[in-house]
CSV table of C-alpha atoms in Angstrom, one decimal:
chain,number,residue,atom,x,y,z
A,1,MET,CA,138.5,3.9,128.7
A,2,SER,CA,139.0,5.5,132.1
A,3,GLU,CA,137.0,9.0,132.6
A,4,PRO,CA,138.1,11.9,130.7
A,5,VAL,CA,139.6,14.5,133.2
A,6,SER,CA,138.8,18.0,132.1
A,7,GLU,CA,141.6,20.4,133.8
A,8,SER,CA,142.3,24.0,133.9
A,9,THR,CA,139.2,24.8,132.1
A,10,HIS,CA,138.2,28.9,131.9
A,11,GLU,CA,135.3,30.1,131.3
A,12,PRO,CA,135.7,33.4,128.9
A,13,THR,CA,136.0,36.6,131.2
A,14,ASN,CA,136.4,40.4,130.4
A,15,GLU,CA,139.1,40.5,132.9
A,16,PRO,CA,142.4,41.3,131.8
A,17,ARG,CA,145.1,38.7,131.9
A,18,HIS,CA,148.6,39.2,132.0
A,19,GLU,CA,151.1,39.8,129.0
A,20,SER,CA,153.0,36.5,128.0
A,21,ARG,CA,157.0,36.9,128.6
A,22,GLY,CA,157.6,36.7,125.0
A,23,GLN,CA,155.9,39.8,124.1
A,24,GLN,CA,158.3,42.0,126.0
A,25,SER,CA,161.4,43.7,125.2
A,26,GLY,CA,163.5,46.2,126.6
A,27,PRO,CA,166.9,45.8,129.3
A,28,PHE,CA,167.6,42.4,130.4
A,29,ARG,CA,166.1,41.5,133.7
A,30,VAL,CA,166.8,39.0,136.1
A,31,GLY,CA,164.3,35.9,135.2
A,32,ASP,CA,165.0,36.8,131.6
A,33,ARG,CA,165.2,33.8,129.1
A,34,VAL,CA,168.7,34.9,127.0
A,35,GLN,CA,170.0,33.4,124.0
A,36,LEU,CA,173.8,33.6,123.6
A,37,THR,CA,175.6,33.4,120.2
A,38,GLY,CA,179.3,32.3,120.1
A,39,PRO,CA,182.0,33.2,117.1
A,40,LYS,CA,181.0,30.4,115.6
A,41,GLY,CA,177.0,30.6,115.6
A,42,ARG,CA,176.9,28.0,118.4
A,43,MET,CA,173.6,29.1,120.8
A,44,HIS,CA,173.3,28.7,124.4
A,45,THR,CA,170.1,29.6,126.3
A,46,ILE,CA,170.6,30.8,129.6
A,47,THR,CA,168.1,32.3,132.9
A,48,LEU,CA,169.5,35.3,134.2
A,49,GLN,CA,169.9,35.2,138.0
A,50,PRO,CA,171.9,37.4,140.1
A,51,GLY,CA,175.5,36.2,141.2
A,52,ALA,CA,175.4,33.5,138.4
A,53,LEU,CA,178.2,32.0,135.9
A,54,PHE,CA,177.5,30.7,132.5
A,55,HIS,CA,180.1,28.4,131.8
A,56,SER,CA,181.9,27.1,128.7
A,57,HIS,CA,185.1,25.5,127.7
A,58,LYS,CA,185.6,29.1,126.2
A,59,GLY,CA,185.3,31.1,129.6
A,60,PRO,CA,182.6,32.3,132.2
A,61,ILE,CA,180.2,35.0,131.4
A,62,ALA,CA,178.5,36.6,134.4
A,63,HIS,CA,175.3,37.1,134.5
A,64,ASP,CA,175.4,40.8,136.1
A,65,ASP,CA,177.1,41.9,133.0
A,66,LEU,CA,173.9,41.0,130.9
A,67,ILE,CA,171.8,42.4,133.6
A,68,GLY,CA,170.6,45.8,132.5
A,69,LEU,CA,171.9,45.8,128.7
A,70,PRO,CA,169.9,46.3,125.7
A,71,ASP,CA,168.5,43.4,123.9
A,72,GLY,CA,170.7,42.8,121.1
A,73,SER,CA,174.1,43.3,123.0
A,74,VAL,CA,177.2,41.9,122.8
A,75,VAL,CA,179.3,40.8,125.7
A,76,ALA,CA,182.7,39.4,126.4
A,77,ASN,CA,183.4,36.3,128.7
A,78,LYS,CA,186.3,36.7,131.3
A,79,VAL,CA,189.2,35.7,128.3
A,80,GLY,CA,187.8,38.8,126.2
A,81,ILE,CA,185.8,35.9,123.6
A,82,GLU,CA,182.3,38.1,122.3
A,83,TYR,CA,178.6,36.9,122.8
A,84,LEU,CA,175.8,38.4,121.0
A,85,ALA,CA,172.9,38.4,123.6
A,86,LEU,CA,169.1,37.9,122.5
A,87,ARG,CA,165.9,37.1,123.9
A,88,PRO,CA,164.8,34.0,122.6
A,89,LEU,CA,162.2,34.5,119.7
A,90,LEU,CA,159.2,31.9,119.9
A,91,SER,CA,160.4,29.7,117.2
A,92,ASP,CA,163.9,29.1,118.6
A,93,PHE,CA,162.1,28.3,121.9
A,94,VAL,CA,159.7,25.5,120.2
A,95,MET,CA,162.8,24.4,118.8
A,96,SER,CA,164.8,23.7,121.7
A,97,MET,CA,161.8,22.6,124.2
A,98,PRO,CA,161.6,19.6,125.9
A,99,ARG,CA,159.5,17.3,123.4
A,100,GLY,CA,156.9,14.0,124.2
A,101,ALA,CA,156.2,14.2,120.9
A,102,ALA,CA,157.1,15.1,117.9
A,103,ILE,CA,156.8,19.0,117.5
A,104,VAL,CA,154.9,21.2,114.8
A,105,TYR,CA,157.7,23.1,113.2
A,106,PRO,CA,157.5,27.1,113.0
A,107,LYS,CA,157.1,26.8,109.0
A,108,ASP,CA,153.7,24.9,109.5
A,109,ALA,CA,152.4,26.5,112.7
A,110,ALA,CA,152.8,29.8,110.4
A,111,GLN,CA,150.9,28.3,107.6
A,112,ILE,CA,148.4,27.1,110.0
A,113,LEU,CA,147.9,30.5,111.6
A,114,ALA,CA,147.5,31.8,108.1
A,115,GLN,CA,145.8,29.0,106.4
A,116,ALA,CA,142.9,28.6,109.6
A,117,ASP,CA,142.6,32.7,109.9
A,118,ILE,CA,143.6,32.3,113.6
A,119,PHE,CA,142.3,35.7,115.0
A,120,PRO,CA,142.6,37.6,118.1
A,121,GLY,CA,139.2,36.9,120.2
A,122,ALA,CA,138.9,33.3,118.6
A,123,THR,CA,137.8,30.2,119.9
A,124,VAL,CA,139.8,27.3,118.9
A,125,VAL,CA,139.8,23.7,119.5
A,126,GLU,CA,142.9,22.1,119.0
A,127,ALA,CA,143.8,18.5,119.5
A,128,GLY,CA,146.2,16.8,120.0
A,129,VAL,CA,148.5,18.9,122.1
A,130,GLY,CA,151.8,16.9,121.8
A,131,SER,CA,154.7,19.1,123.3
A,132,GLY,CA,152.8,22.2,123.2
A,133,ALA,CA,154.4,23.5,120.2
A,134,LEU,CA,151.3,24.6,118.3
A,135,SER,CA,149.7,25.6,121.2
A,136,LEU,CA,152.4,28.1,121.5
A,137,TRP,CA,151.6,29.7,118.2
A,138,LEU,CA,147.6,29.6,118.9
A,139,LEU,CA,147.8,30.9,122.0
A,140,ARG,CA,150.0,33.9,120.8
A,141,GLY,CA,147.1,34.3,117.6
A,142,ILE,CA,144.2,34.3,119.3
A,143,GLY,CA,145.3,36.6,122.4
A,144,PRO,CA,144.2,37.7,125.9
A,145,ALA,CA,140.7,37.5,124.5
A,146,GLY,CA,140.7,34.3,123.4
A,147,ARG,CA,140.2,30.7,124.3
A,148,LEU,CA,142.3,27.6,123.4
A,149,LEU,CA,140.6,24.3,124.0
A,150,SER,CA,143.4,21.7,123.5
A,151,PHE,CA,142.6,18.0,123.7
A,152,GLU,CA,145.1,15.1,124.5
A,153,ARG,CA,145.0,11.2,124.7
A,154,ARG,CA,147.8,10.8,126.3
A,155,GLU,CA,148.6,12.1,129.8
A,156,GLU,CA,152.5,12.3,129.2
A,157,PHE,CA,152.2,14.4,126.5
A,158,ALA,CA,149.9,16.7,128.2
A,159,ASP,CA,152.4,17.1,131.2
A,160,VAL,CA,155.2,18.0,128.4
A,161,ALA,CA,152.8,20.2,127.2
A,162,ARG,CA,151.8,22.1,130.0
A,163,GLY,CA,155.6,22.7,131.6
A,164,ASN,CA,156.7,24.3,128.3
A,165,VAL,CA,153.4,26.4,128.0
A,166,ALA,CA,154.1,27.6,131.4
A,167,THR,CA,157.5,28.0,131.0
A,168,PHE,CA,157.3,30.1,127.9
A,169,HIS,CA,154.4,32.4,129.5
A,170,GLY,CA,155.8,32.3,132.7
A,171,ALA,CA,152.4,31.0,134.4
A,172,ASP,CA,149.3,29.1,132.9
A,173,PRO,CA,147.5,30.6,130.3
A,174,GLU,CA,143.9,31.5,131.8
A,175,ASN,CA,142.6,31.3,128.6
A,176,TRP,CA,143.6,27.7,127.7
A,177,SER,CA,142.6,23.8,129.0
A,178,ILE,CA,144.1,20.6,128.5
A,179,THR,CA,141.7,17.9,128.6
A,180,LEU,CA,142.5,14.1,128.7
A,181,GLY,CA,140.4,12.0,126.7
A,182,ASP,CA,139.0,11.2,123.4
A,183,LEU,CA,138.1,14.4,121.2
A,184,ALA,CA,135.0,12.5,119.9
A,185,GLU,CA,134.1,11.9,123.5
A,186,VAL,CA,134.6,14.6,125.2
A,187,LEU,CA,134.6,17.9,123.0
A,188,PRO,CA,130.2,18.0,123.4
A,189,ASP,CA,130.6,18.3,127.1
A,190,LEU,CA,132.9,21.7,126.6
A,191,ALA,CA,131.7,22.7,123.5
A,192,PRO,CA,128.5,23.9,122.8
A,193,GLU,CA,126.9,23.5,119.1
A,194,ALA,CA,128.1,26.4,116.7
A,195,SER,CA,130.3,27.7,119.4
A,196,VAL,CA,133.8,27.0,117.9
A,197,ASP,CA,135.4,29.6,115.5
A,198,ARG,CA,138.1,27.5,114.4
A,199,VAL,CA,139.2,23.4,114.8
A,200,VAL,CA,143.0,22.3,114.2
A,201,LEU,CA,143.0,18.7,114.1
A,202,ASP,CA,147.4,16.7,114.4
A,203,MET,CA,146.5,13.5,114.8
A,204,LEU,CA,146.3,10.0,113.1
A,205,ALA,CA,142.8,9.7,112.0
A,206,PRO,CA,141.2,12.9,112.4
A,207,TRP,CA,137.7,11.9,110.0
A,208,GLU,CA,137.1,9.9,113.5
A,209,CYS,CA,135.9,13.3,115.3
A,210,LEU,CA,134.3,14.9,111.9
A,211,ASP,CA,130.7,14.4,113.5
A,212,VAL,CA,131.9,16.4,116.6
A,213,VAL,CA,133.6,19.1,115.0
A,214,SER,CA,130.9,19.7,112.3
A,215,THR,CA,128.5,20.3,115.5
A,216,ALA,CA,130.5,22.2,117.3
A,217,LEU,CA,131.8,24.6,114.5
A,218,LYS,CA,130.2,27.5,113.5
A,219,PRO,CA,128.8,28.4,110.1
A,220,GLY,CA,131.9,29.7,107.9
A,221,GLY,CA,134.5,28.5,110.4
A,222,VAL,CA,137.7,26.7,109.3
A,223,LEU,CA,138.6,22.9,109.8
A,224,LEU,CA,142.5,22.4,109.4
A,225,CYS,CA,143.9,19.0,109.6
A,226,TYR,CA,147.6,18.6,110.1
A,227,ILE,CA,148.9,14.8,108.6
A,228,ALA,CA,151.7,13.1,107.9
A,229,THR,CA,151.3,10.5,104.8
A,230,ALA,CA,149.5,11.0,101.4
A,231,THR,CA,147.3,8.0,102.4
A,232,GLN,CA,146.0,10.2,105.5
A,233,LEU,CA,145.3,13.0,103.3
A,234,SER,CA,143.5,11.1,100.6
A,235,ARG,CA,141.1,9.7,103.1
A,236,VAL,CA,140.7,12.8,104.9
A,237,ALA,CA,139.7,14.4,101.8
A,238,GLU,CA,137.3,12.1,100.7
A,239,ALA,CA,135.6,11.3,104.6
A,240,ILE,CA,135.0,15.7,104.6
A,241,ARG,CA,133.5,15.1,101.4
A,242,ALA,CA,131.3,12.5,102.7
A,243,THR,CA,129.8,15.1,105.2
A,244,GLY,CA,128.2,17.1,103.1
A,245,GLU,CA,128.8,19.5,105.7
A,246,TYR,CA,132.0,21.5,104.1
A,247,THR,CA,133.8,23.5,101.1
A,248,GLU,CA,135.4,21.4,98.9
A,249,PRO,CA,139.2,20.8,100.9
A,250,SER,CA,142.0,22.4,99.7
A,251,SER,CA,145.2,20.5,100.5
A,252,SER,CA,149.3,21.5,100.7
A,253,GLU,CA,152.8,21.6,102.0
A,254,THR,CA,155.1,24.1,103.1
A,255,MET,CA,159.0,23.4,102.2
A,256,VAL,CA,161.9,26.0,103.0
A,257,ARG,CA,165.1,26.4,101.7
A,258,GLY,CA,167.5,28.8,103.0
A,259,TRP,CA,170.2,30.5,101.2
A,260,HIS,CA,173.6,31.4,101.9
A,261,VAL,CA,174.4,35.1,101.0
A,262,GLN,CA,178.1,36.4,101.2
A,263,GLY,CA,179.2,38.6,98.4
A,264,LEU,CA,179.1,37.6,95.4
A,265,ALA,CA,178.9,33.9,96.5
A,266,VAL,CA,174.8,33.1,96.6
A,267,ARG,CA,173.7,29.8,96.1
A,268,PRO,CA,170.6,27.7,98.0
A,269,ASP,CA,172.2,25.9,101.4
A,270,HIS,CA,173.1,22.5,101.0
A,271,ARG,CA,169.9,21.6,103.4
A,272,MET,CA,166.6,22.3,103.7
A,273,ILE,CA,163.7,22.1,105.6
A,274,ALA,CA,161.5,19.6,103.1
A,275,HIS,CA,158.3,17.5,104.0
A,276,THR,CA,157.1,17.3,107.6
A,277,GLY,CA,153.5,17.0,107.1
A,278,PHE,CA,150.0,18.3,104.7
A,279,LEU,CA,147.8,20.7,105.8
A,280,ILE,CA,144.2,20.5,104.5
A,281,THR,CA,141.2,23.2,105.0
A,282,ALA,CA,137.9,23.4,104.7
A,283,ARG,CA,135.0,25.6,106.2
A,284,ARG,CA,132.0,24.7,107.8
A,285,LEU,CA,128.5,25.2,106.0
A,286,ALA,CA,125.4,26.6,106.9
A,287,PRO,CA,122.9,23.7,108.1
A,288,GLY,CA,121.2,22.8,105.2
A,289,THR,CA,123.1,24.0,102.0
A,290,VAL,CA,124.2,21.4,99.2
A,291,LEU,CA,127.0,22.9,97.2
A,292,PRO,CA,127.1,22.4,93.9
A,293,GLU,CA,128.4,19.3,92.5
A,294,LEU,CA,131.8,19.6,91.0
A,295,LYS,CA,132.7,18.1,87.9
A,296,ARG,CA,135.7,15.5,88.5
A,297,ARG,CA,137.1,12.5,86.6
A,298,PRO,CA,136.3,9.0,88.6
A,299,SER,CA,138.7,7.9,91.0
A,300,LYS,CA,139.3,4.9,93.7
A,301,THR,CA,137.8,6.9,96.9
A,302,GLU,CA,137.3,3.6,99.1
A,303,PHE,CA,139.4,2.7,101.7
A,304,SER,CA,140.1,-0.6,103.8
A,305,ASP,CA,141.6,-1.2,106.9
A,306,GLU,CA,144.8,-2.5,105.2
A,307,ASP,CA,144.8,0.6,103.3
A,308,PHE,CA,145.6,2.7,106.3
A,309,GLU,CA,147.4,0.5,108.0
A,310,ALA,CA,150.0,0.3,105.7
A,311,TRP,CA,150.7,3.7,105.4
A,312,THR,CA,150.7,4.8,109.3
A,313,PRO,CA,154.1,5.9,110.7
A,314,GLY,CA,154.6,2.5,112.5
A,315,ALA,CA,154.2,0.7,109.6
A,316,LEU,CA,157.0,3.1,107.7
A,317,GLY,CA,159.9,2.8,110.4
A,318,GLU,CA,159.0,5.9,112.3
A,319,ARG,CA,161.0,5.7,115.8
A,320,SER,CA,158.4,6.5,118.6
A,321,VAL,CA,159.8,8.3,122.0
A,322,SER,CA,160.6,5.4,124.6
A,323,ASP,CA,158.3,5.4,128.1
A,324,LYS,CA,161.5,6.1,129.9
A,325,ALA,CA,162.4,9.1,128.1
A,326,LEU,CA,159.1,10.5,128.0
A,327,ARG,CA,159.4,10.2,131.4
A,328,LYS,CA,162.5,12.2,131.4
A,329,ARG,CA,161.2,14.7,129.4
A,330,VAL,CA,157.9,15.1,131.5
A,331,ARG,CA,160.5,15.9,134.2
A,332,ALA,CA,162.5,18.3,132.2
A,333,ALA,CA,159.1,20.6,131.5
A,334,ASP,CA,157.5,20.5,134.9
A,335,ALA,CA,161.0,21.4,136.0
A,336,ALA,CA,161.3,24.4,133.7
A,337,ALA,CA,157.6,25.2,134.8
A,338,GLU,CA,158.2,25.3,138.3
A,339,ARG,CA,161.0,27.8,138.1
A,340,SER,CA,159.4,29.9,135.9
A,341,ARG,CA,156.0,29.9,138.3
A,342,ALA,CA,158.0,30.4,141.4
A,343,GLY,CA,160.5,32.8,140.1
A,344,ASN,CA,159.0,35.2,137.9
A,345,GLY,CA,155.3,35.5,138.6
A,346,PRO,CA,152.9,36.7,135.5
A,347,GLY,CA,154.4,38.6,133.2
A,348,THR,CA,158.0,37.5,133.3
A,349,GLU,CA,159.9,35.0,130.9
A,350,PRO,CA,160.3,31.6,131.8
A,351,PRO,CA,163.4,30.4,133.3
A,352,ALA,CA,164.5,27.0,132.2
A,353,GLU,CA,167.7,26.0,131.0
A,354,ALA,CA,168.3,24.9,127.3
A,355,GLY,CA,170.9,24.3,125.9
C-alpha cells in the first residue's frame, strides 16, 4: 500500500470560523441555492445569478424575480405557473448531491447523531467518508468548535466528499480533514491516546480497527458502527465483546413510513424507507475496568472467512459504481465546489446546480 496522505489537517484553534451557508436565512441573495417546487411537486434546485433564467418545459423564471424575496415565497414564471421557492434543507442537499459511494440516509444520520451523542465541540473520527453525506451531518453536530477527522481508502470517494462538503458550506471547513489510507494504520499518527470523544465507522470490516479505535477513544467515549448485513452485525458485536474494553453493545435499525393525510383519507404511504443499515453502539470503559459477567444462553460466536464472504455486498449482488461513472461524479462535485468557493466565499450557500 502506498504511504497514507493526510490532507487539510488543521489543529484546533480558538479563532472564530465562518458559519455554513446551510445555517443562513433571510431574503434570497445572489449565489444562494433555491429549491423550486412546481404544481405537481417536482423540485428543481438552482443557484441565483443576476440576469440568469431557469428554463423548464412550462416556461422560464428569471433569477432576478427571486433575488430579494423572503424564503418561502411563491413566484410565477413567464406564463403564470407558480413555484414555491425555499432554501434546500441539508436533507434535500444530501439526497441530490453527486455520489461516489452510497450515502447515509437522513433517517440513519439522525440516529447516528443521537445514539453517538454527537455534541458541539466534540472531536470525532469518521471512517469511511463515502460521498460526504454523514460528514455534513457530523460537522453540523460538532459545530465550529469541534473537530472532525475523516478517513477514506479510495481517493475518488474522498474527492467527491470534499467537493460536496465545500459546495454546501461555500468553503472548505477549517475544522475538517480527510486522510487517505487505512484507519488501522494512520489513526495513531493523528489521534493520540484518549483524545477522541466519538468514533463512527461506516466500513465493511470495522472489527479490524478496534485496537486503534480503543486506544484513541476517551474513557466513556462512544463507538458507533454502521453496517449493512446481519452477519456483519453479529461479527462486530462479538468482536467488541472480545476486547473487554467496552460496555455491552446495543444494536438497532431505523425504518421510516410516511402517511398520506388528506381530509378523512388517512392511510400509510404505499412506499417506505425500510432497511438501509444497522447501527451498533458501545462505550469505552476506563482502563482496567472489568464488566460484571452477563448471563446469556450459549450461542455460536466463531466466524470463518466463508461465513463473512457469504454476506458481503458483492456476494449479495449489490451493484457498485463503475470507474467511469465515479470519475464523472468527481468532476461534478469538483465543479460545484469550485463555483461555490470562487463565487461566494465564506458564509454563503453553495452554487452548484442540482436537478
